[in-house]
Amino acid sequence: EMGRSFEFEHYKNLYEFWREKVTEQLNSELKSKDLILNLASSEYSKVLDKKKLNAPVIDFDFYEMKDGKLKTIVVYTKHARGLVVRFCAENQAKTLNDVKAFNLEGYRIDEELSTTTKLVFIRLLQRKNISAQSQLLKAENKKNIRNELPYPKMDQARRFKSKPHFIWWKIVAVD
């Protein structure tokens, strides 16, 4: 959808329309020594002009170890990005080392595959034989968690439907 062609003033697509606006807004919120954790999907992270950002950007890769091979499974990757946001919020992450401690749902940092600009997390993918009762409990827990989170009402969510959805987490450096 972001790459969809359209004509609006001098813009050819939504990337061009949003790039400068989003990059400037993010820069206006940054302080010295801040980091940007890019937890947006690859589609939406293309909106940022990384060369014009006033802070280093840390990207993320999430892999599942299955049958001795690393695999990217899109649905798990999306879920893992959200888990990192939750982990950082709940643990009040202030440094990159705090972020590297992310360990929810079996994910662990792989220091060998990680670089200064990309953190790589891996987890073992195990097939489990889940009973009907445990599936119901899992669904009930998920429902309870959703009810506790401050989601907007449906009519409020529709108002923002046309705006791009991004997930970036800013790490504020502590001296």
PDB file of C-alpha atoms in Angstrom:
ATOM      1  CA  GLU A   1       0.000   0.000   0.000  1.00  0.00           C
ATOM      2  CA  MET A   2       2.837   2.444   0.778  1.00  0.00           C
ATOM      3  CA  GLY A   3       4.360   1.973  -2.675  1.00  0.00           C
ATOM      4  CA  ARG A   4       1.034   2.406  -4.439  1.00  0.00           C
ATOM      5  CA  SER A   5       1.275   5.023  -7.164  1.00  0.00           C
ATOM      6  CA  PHE A   6      -0.751   8.173  -6.820  1.00  0.00           C
ATOM      7  CA  GLU A   7      -0.410  11.792  -7.837  1.00  0.00           C
ATOM      8  CA  PHE A   8      -0.530  14.459  -5.184  1.00  0.00           C
ATOM      9  CA  GLU A   9       1.424  17.654  -5.705  1.00  0.00           C
ATOM     10  CA  HIS A  10       4.920  16.370  -6.572  1.00  0.00           C
ATOM     11  CA  TYR A  11       4.636  13.062  -4.686  1.00  0.00           C
ATOM     12  CA  LYS A  12       4.568   9.770  -6.592  1.00  0.00           C
ATOM     13  CA  ASN A  13       3.691   7.462  -3.672  1.00  0.00           C
ATOM     14  CA  LEU A  14       3.062   7.433   0.070  1.00  0.00           C
ATOM     15  CA  TYR A  15       6.755   6.884   0.847  1.00  0.00           C
ATOM     16  CA  GLU A  16       7.601  10.213  -0.759  1.00  0.00           C
ATOM     17  CA  PHE A  17       4.635  11.914   0.906  1.00  0.00           C
ATOM     18  CA  TRP A  18       5.519  10.770   4.446  1.00  0.00           C
ATOM     19  CA  ARG A  19       9.368  10.521   4.348  1.00  0.00           C
ATOM     20  CA  GLU A  20      10.273  14.114   5.173  1.00  0.00           C
ATOM     21  CA  LYS A  21       7.386  14.611   7.623  1.00  0.00           C
ATOM     22  CA  VAL A  22       8.113  11.477   9.663  1.00  0.00           C
ATOM     23  CA  THR A  23      11.890  11.985   9.624  1.00  0.00           C
ATOM     24  CA  GLU A  24      11.580  15.606  10.779  1.00  0.00           C
ATOM     25  CA  GLN A  25       9.114  14.688  13.536  1.00  0.00           C
ATOM     26  CA  LEU A  26      11.363  11.945  14.845  1.00  0.00           C
ATOM     27  CA  ASN A  27      14.387  14.273  14.769  1.00  0.00           C
ATOM     28  CA  SER A  28      12.434  16.916  16.700  1.00  0.00           C
ATOM     29  CA  GLU A  29      11.907  14.417  19.540  1.00  0.00           C
ATOM     30  CA  LEU A  30      15.506  13.187  19.715  1.00  0.00           C
ATOM     31  CA  LYS A  31      18.112  14.255  22.229  1.00  0.00           C
ATOM     32  CA  SER A  32      21.835  13.624  22.114  1.00  0.00           C
ATOM     33  CA  LYS A  33      22.832   9.993  22.719  1.00  0.00           C
ATOM     34  CA  ASP A  34      19.327   8.684  21.899  1.00  0.00           C
ATOM     35  CA  LEU A  35      18.902   5.523  19.841  1.00  0.00           C
ATOM     36  CA  ILE A  36      16.048   4.585  17.537  1.00  0.00           C
ATOM     37  CA  LEU A  37      14.900   0.995  17.695  1.00  0.00           C
ATOM     38  CA  ASN A  38      13.317   0.247  14.335  1.00  0.00           C
ATOM     39  CA  LEU A  39      10.531  -2.187  15.119  1.00  0.00           C
ATOM     40  CA  ALA A  40       8.391  -1.200  12.156  1.00  0.00           C
ATOM     41  CA  SER A  41       7.778  -3.640   9.332  1.00  0.00           C
ATOM     42  CA  SER A  42      10.200  -3.389   6.426  1.00  0.00           C
ATOM     43  CA  GLU A  43       7.429  -1.775   4.377  1.00  0.00           C
ATOM     44  CA  TYR A  44       6.924   1.072   6.826  1.00  0.00           C
ATOM     45  CA  SER A  45      10.537   1.487   7.892  1.00  0.00           C
ATOM     46  CA  LYS A  46      11.319   2.591   4.325  1.00  0.00           C
ATOM     47  CA  VAL A  47       9.472   5.799   5.191  1.00  0.00           C
ATOM     48  CA  LEU A  48      12.398   6.980   7.327  1.00  0.00           C
ATOM     49  CA  ASP A  49      15.263   8.791   5.688  1.00  0.00           C
ATOM     50  CA  LYS A  50      17.950   7.151   7.830  1.00  0.00           C
ATOM     51  CA  LYS A  51      20.681   9.407   6.403  1.00  0.00           C
ATOM     52  CA  LYS A  52      18.907  12.475   7.792  1.00  0.00           C
ATOM     53  CA  LEU A  53      18.196  11.070  11.251  1.00  0.00           C
ATOM     54  CA  ASN A  54      20.082  12.561  14.188  1.00  0.00           C
ATOM     55  CA  ALA A  55      20.483   9.229  15.984  1.00  0.00           C
ATOM     56  CA  PRO A  56      21.663   5.733  15.167  1.00  0.00           C
ATOM     57  CA  VAL A  57      18.958   3.320  14.026  1.00  0.00           C
ATOM     58  CA  ILE A  58      19.000  -0.231  15.347  1.00  0.00           C
ATOM     59  CA  ASP A  59      17.179  -2.738  13.142  1.00  0.00           C
ATOM     60  CA  PHE A  60      15.936  -6.146  14.260  1.00  0.00           C
ATOM     61  CA  ASP A  61      15.797  -9.631  12.770  1.00  0.00           C
ATOM     62  CA  PHE A  62      13.880 -12.487  14.357  1.00  0.00           C
ATOM     63  CA  TYR A  63      14.528 -16.101  13.416  1.00  0.00           C
ATOM     64  CA  GLU A  64      13.070 -19.436  14.383  1.00  0.00           C
ATOM     65  CA  MET A  65      15.377 -22.441  14.620  1.00  0.00           C
ATOM     66  CA  LYS A  66      13.517 -25.251  12.889  1.00  0.00           C
ATOM     67  CA  ASP A  67      15.092 -28.548  11.848  1.00  0.00           C
ATOM     68  CA  GLY A  68      18.560 -27.094  12.440  1.00  0.00           C
ATOM     69  CA  LYS A  69      17.974 -24.116  10.130  1.00  0.00           C
ATOM     70  CA  LEU A  70      17.201 -20.467  10.793  1.00  0.00           C
ATOM     71  CA  LYS A  71      13.895 -19.420   9.277  1.00  0.00           C
ATOM     72  CA  THR A  72      12.002 -16.172   9.185  1.00  0.00           C
ATOM     73  CA  ILE A  73       8.307 -16.766   9.774  1.00  0.00           C
ATOM     74  CA  VAL A  74       6.477 -13.517   9.071  1.00  0.00           C
ATOM     75  CA  VAL A  75       3.641 -13.956  11.564  1.00  0.00           C
ATOM     76  CA  TYR A  76       6.131 -14.701  14.364  1.00  0.00           C
ATOM     77  CA  THR A  77       8.343 -11.779  13.336  1.00  0.00           C
ATOM     78  CA  LYS A  78       5.419  -9.367  13.593  1.00  0.00           C
ATOM     79  CA  HIS A  79       4.529 -10.756  16.998  1.00  0.00           C
ATOM     80  CA  ALA A  80       8.166 -10.559  18.161  1.00  0.00           C
ATOM     81  CA  ARG A  81       8.413  -6.871  17.236  1.00  0.00           C
ATOM     82  CA  GLY A  82       5.433  -6.202  19.486  1.00  0.00           C
ATOM     83  CA  LEU A  83       6.992  -8.277  22.256  1.00  0.00           C
ATOM     84  CA  VAL A  84      10.148  -6.133  22.128  1.00  0.00           C
ATOM     85  CA  VAL A  85       8.060  -2.976  22.503  1.00  0.00           C
ATOM     86  CA  ARG A  86       6.255  -4.507  25.476  1.00  0.00           C
ATOM     87  CA  PHE A  87       9.543  -5.702  27.012  1.00  0.00           C
ATOM     88  CA  CYS A  88      11.144  -2.252  26.655  1.00  0.00           C
ATOM     89  CA  ALA A  89       8.122  -0.536  28.181  1.00  0.00           C
ATOM     90  CA  GLU A  90       7.711  -2.928  31.086  1.00  0.00           C
ATOM     91  CA  ASN A  91      11.439  -2.942  31.872  1.00  0.00           C
ATOM     92  CA  GLN A  92      11.954   0.769  31.184  1.00  0.00           C
ATOM     93  CA  ALA A  93      14.816   0.006  28.795  1.00  0.00           C
ATOM     94  CA  LYS A  94      17.307   2.859  28.758  1.00  0.00           C
ATOM     95  CA  THR A  95      20.352   1.301  27.098  1.00  0.00           C
ATOM     96  CA  LEU A  96      21.052  -1.020  24.220  1.00  0.00           C
ATOM     97  CA  ASN A  97      22.124  -3.666  26.735  1.00  0.00           C
ATOM     98  CA  ASP A  98      18.678  -3.408  28.316  1.00  0.00           C
ATOM     99  CA  VAL A  99      17.162  -4.163  24.905  1.00  0.00           C
ATOM    100  CA  LYS A 100      19.567  -7.046  24.308  1.00  0.00           C
ATOM    101  CA  ALA A 101      18.174  -8.649  27.472  1.00  0.00           C
ATOM    102  CA  PHE A 102      14.874  -9.237  25.631  1.00  0.00           C
ATOM    103  CA  ASN A 103      13.923 -12.854  26.324  1.00  0.00           C
ATOM    104  CA  LEU A 104      10.157 -13.199  25.971  1.00  0.00           C
ATOM    105  CA  GLU A 105       8.648 -16.371  24.489  1.00  0.00           C
ATOM    106  CA  GLY A 106      12.000 -18.071  24.103  1.00  0.00           C
ATOM    107  CA  TYR A 107      13.804 -15.416  22.055  1.00  0.00           C
ATOM    108  CA  ARG A 108      17.471 -14.830  22.846  1.00  0.00           C
ATOM    109  CA  ILE A 109      20.013 -12.434  21.373  1.00  0.00           C
ATOM    110  CA  ASP A 110      22.547 -13.971  18.998  1.00  0.00           C
ATOM    111  CA  GLU A 111      25.662 -11.854  19.548  1.00  0.00           C
ATOM    112  CA  GLU A 112      27.515 -13.499  16.647  1.00  0.00           C
ATOM    113  CA  LEU A 113      24.871 -12.587  14.069  1.00  0.00           C
ATOM    114  CA  SER A 114      24.116  -9.183  15.604  1.00  0.00           C
ATOM    115  CA  THR A 115      25.990  -6.073  14.475  1.00  0.00           C
ATOM    116  CA  THR A 116      26.268  -2.505  15.732  1.00  0.00           C
ATOM    117  CA  THR A 117      23.172  -1.579  13.687  1.00  0.00           C
ATOM    118  CA  LYS A 118      21.155  -4.806  13.825  1.00  0.00           C
ATOM    119  CA  LEU A 119      20.085  -7.038  16.700  1.00  0.00           C
ATOM    120  CA  VAL A 120      19.332 -10.654  15.827  1.00  0.00           C
ATOM    121  CA  PHE A 121      17.119 -12.766  18.067  1.00  0.00           C
ATOM    122  CA  ILE A 122      16.579 -16.510  17.677  1.00  0.00           C
ATOM    123  CA  ARG A 123      14.260 -18.994  19.323  1.00  0.00           C
ATOM    124  CA  LEU A 124      13.802 -22.703  18.999  1.00  0.00           C
ATOM    125  CA  LEU A 125      10.572 -23.565  17.268  1.00  0.00           C
ATOM    126  CA  GLN A 126       9.030 -26.580  18.900  1.00  0.00           C
ATOM    127  CA  ARG A 127       5.927 -28.362  17.796  1.00  0.00           C
ATOM    128  CA  LYS A 128       3.607 -28.872  20.704  1.00  0.00           C
ATOM    129  CA  ASN A 129       0.580 -31.061  20.981  1.00  0.00           C
ATOM    130  CA  ILE A 130      -1.834 -28.656  22.622  1.00  0.00           C
ATOM    131  CA  SER A 131      -5.026 -30.001  24.101  1.00  0.00           C
ATOM    132  CA  ALA A 132      -8.369 -28.329  23.471  1.00  0.00           C
ATOM    133  CA  GLN A 133      -8.483 -27.200  27.104  1.00  0.00           C
ATOM    134  CA  SER A 134      -5.113 -25.441  26.944  1.00  0.00           C
ATOM    135  CA  GLN A 135      -6.146 -23.758  23.674  1.00  0.00           C
ATOM    136  CA  LEU A 136      -9.235 -22.384  25.404  1.00  0.00           C
ATOM    137  CA  LEU A 137      -7.139 -21.105  28.321  1.00  0.00           C
ATOM    138  CA  LYS A 138      -4.724 -19.450  25.909  1.00  0.00           C
ATOM    139  CA  ALA A 139      -7.623 -17.759  24.061  1.00  0.00           C
ATOM    140  CA  GLU A 140      -9.132 -16.585  27.363  1.00  0.00           C
ATOM    141  CA  ASN A 141      -5.784 -15.149  28.542  1.00  0.00           C
ATOM    142  CA  LYS A 142      -5.359 -13.319  25.239  1.00  0.00           C
ATOM    143  CA  LYS A 143      -8.889 -11.904  25.579  1.00  0.00           C
ATOM    144  CA  ASN A 144      -8.175 -10.735  29.146  1.00  0.00           C
ATOM    145  CA  ILE A 145      -4.923  -9.070  28.114  1.00  0.00           C
ATOM    146  CA  ARG A 146      -6.678  -7.239  25.276  1.00  0.00           C
ATOM    147  CA  ASN A 147      -9.377  -6.018  27.641  1.00  0.00           C
ATOM    148  CA  GLU A 148      -6.748  -4.563  29.990  1.00  0.00           C
ATOM    149  CA  LEU A 149      -4.876  -2.638  27.272  1.00  0.00           C
ATOM    150  CA  PRO A 150      -5.950   0.915  26.416  1.00  0.00           C
ATOM    151  CA  TYR A 151      -7.143   0.245  22.845  1.00  0.00           C
ATOM    152  CA  PRO A 152      -9.229   2.975  21.202  1.00  0.00           C
ATOM    153  CA  LYS A 153     -12.881   2.334  20.526  1.00  0.00           C
ATOM    154  CA  MET A 154     -13.620   1.159  16.984  1.00  0.00           C
ATOM    155  CA  ASP A 155     -14.911   4.560  15.808  1.00  0.00           C
ATOM    156  CA  GLN A 156     -11.690   6.204  17.055  1.00  0.00           C
ATOM    157  CA  ALA A 157      -9.573   3.593  15.291  1.00  0.00           C
ATOM    158  CA  ARG A 158     -11.362   4.188  11.981  1.00  0.00           C
ATOM    159  CA  ARG A 159     -10.489   7.885  12.088  1.00  0.00           C
ATOM    160  CA  PHE A 160      -6.795   7.033  11.893  1.00  0.00           C
ATOM    161  CA  LYS A 161      -7.168   4.308   9.288  1.00  0.00           C
ATOM    162  CA  SER A 162      -5.536   6.292   6.481  1.00  0.00           C
ATOM    163  CA  LYS A 163      -2.452   7.249   8.499  1.00  0.00           C
ATOM    164  CA  PRO A 164       0.582   4.966   8.379  1.00  0.00           C
ATOM    165  CA  HIS A 165       1.228   2.779  11.403  1.00  0.00           C
ATOM    166  CA  PHE A 166       4.771   2.765  12.659  1.00  0.00           C
ATOM    167  CA  ILE A 167       6.521   1.249  15.625  1.00  0.00           C
ATOM    168  CA  TRP A 168       9.718   2.952  16.615  1.00  0.00           C
ATOM    169  CA  TRP A 169      10.974   2.942  20.133  1.00  0.00           C
ATOM    170  CA  LYS A 170      13.255   5.710  21.268  1.00  0.00           C
ATOM    171  CA  ILE A 171      15.881   4.861  23.855  1.00  0.00           C
ATOM    172  CA  VAL A 172      16.708   7.847  26.010  1.00  0.00           C
ATOM    173  CA  ALA A 173      20.310   7.788  27.078  1.00  0.00           C
ATOM    174  CA  VAL A 174      20.978   8.062  30.779  1.00  0.00           C
ATOM    175  CA  ASP A 175      24.184   9.790  31.770  1.00  0.00           C
TER     176      ASP A 175
END
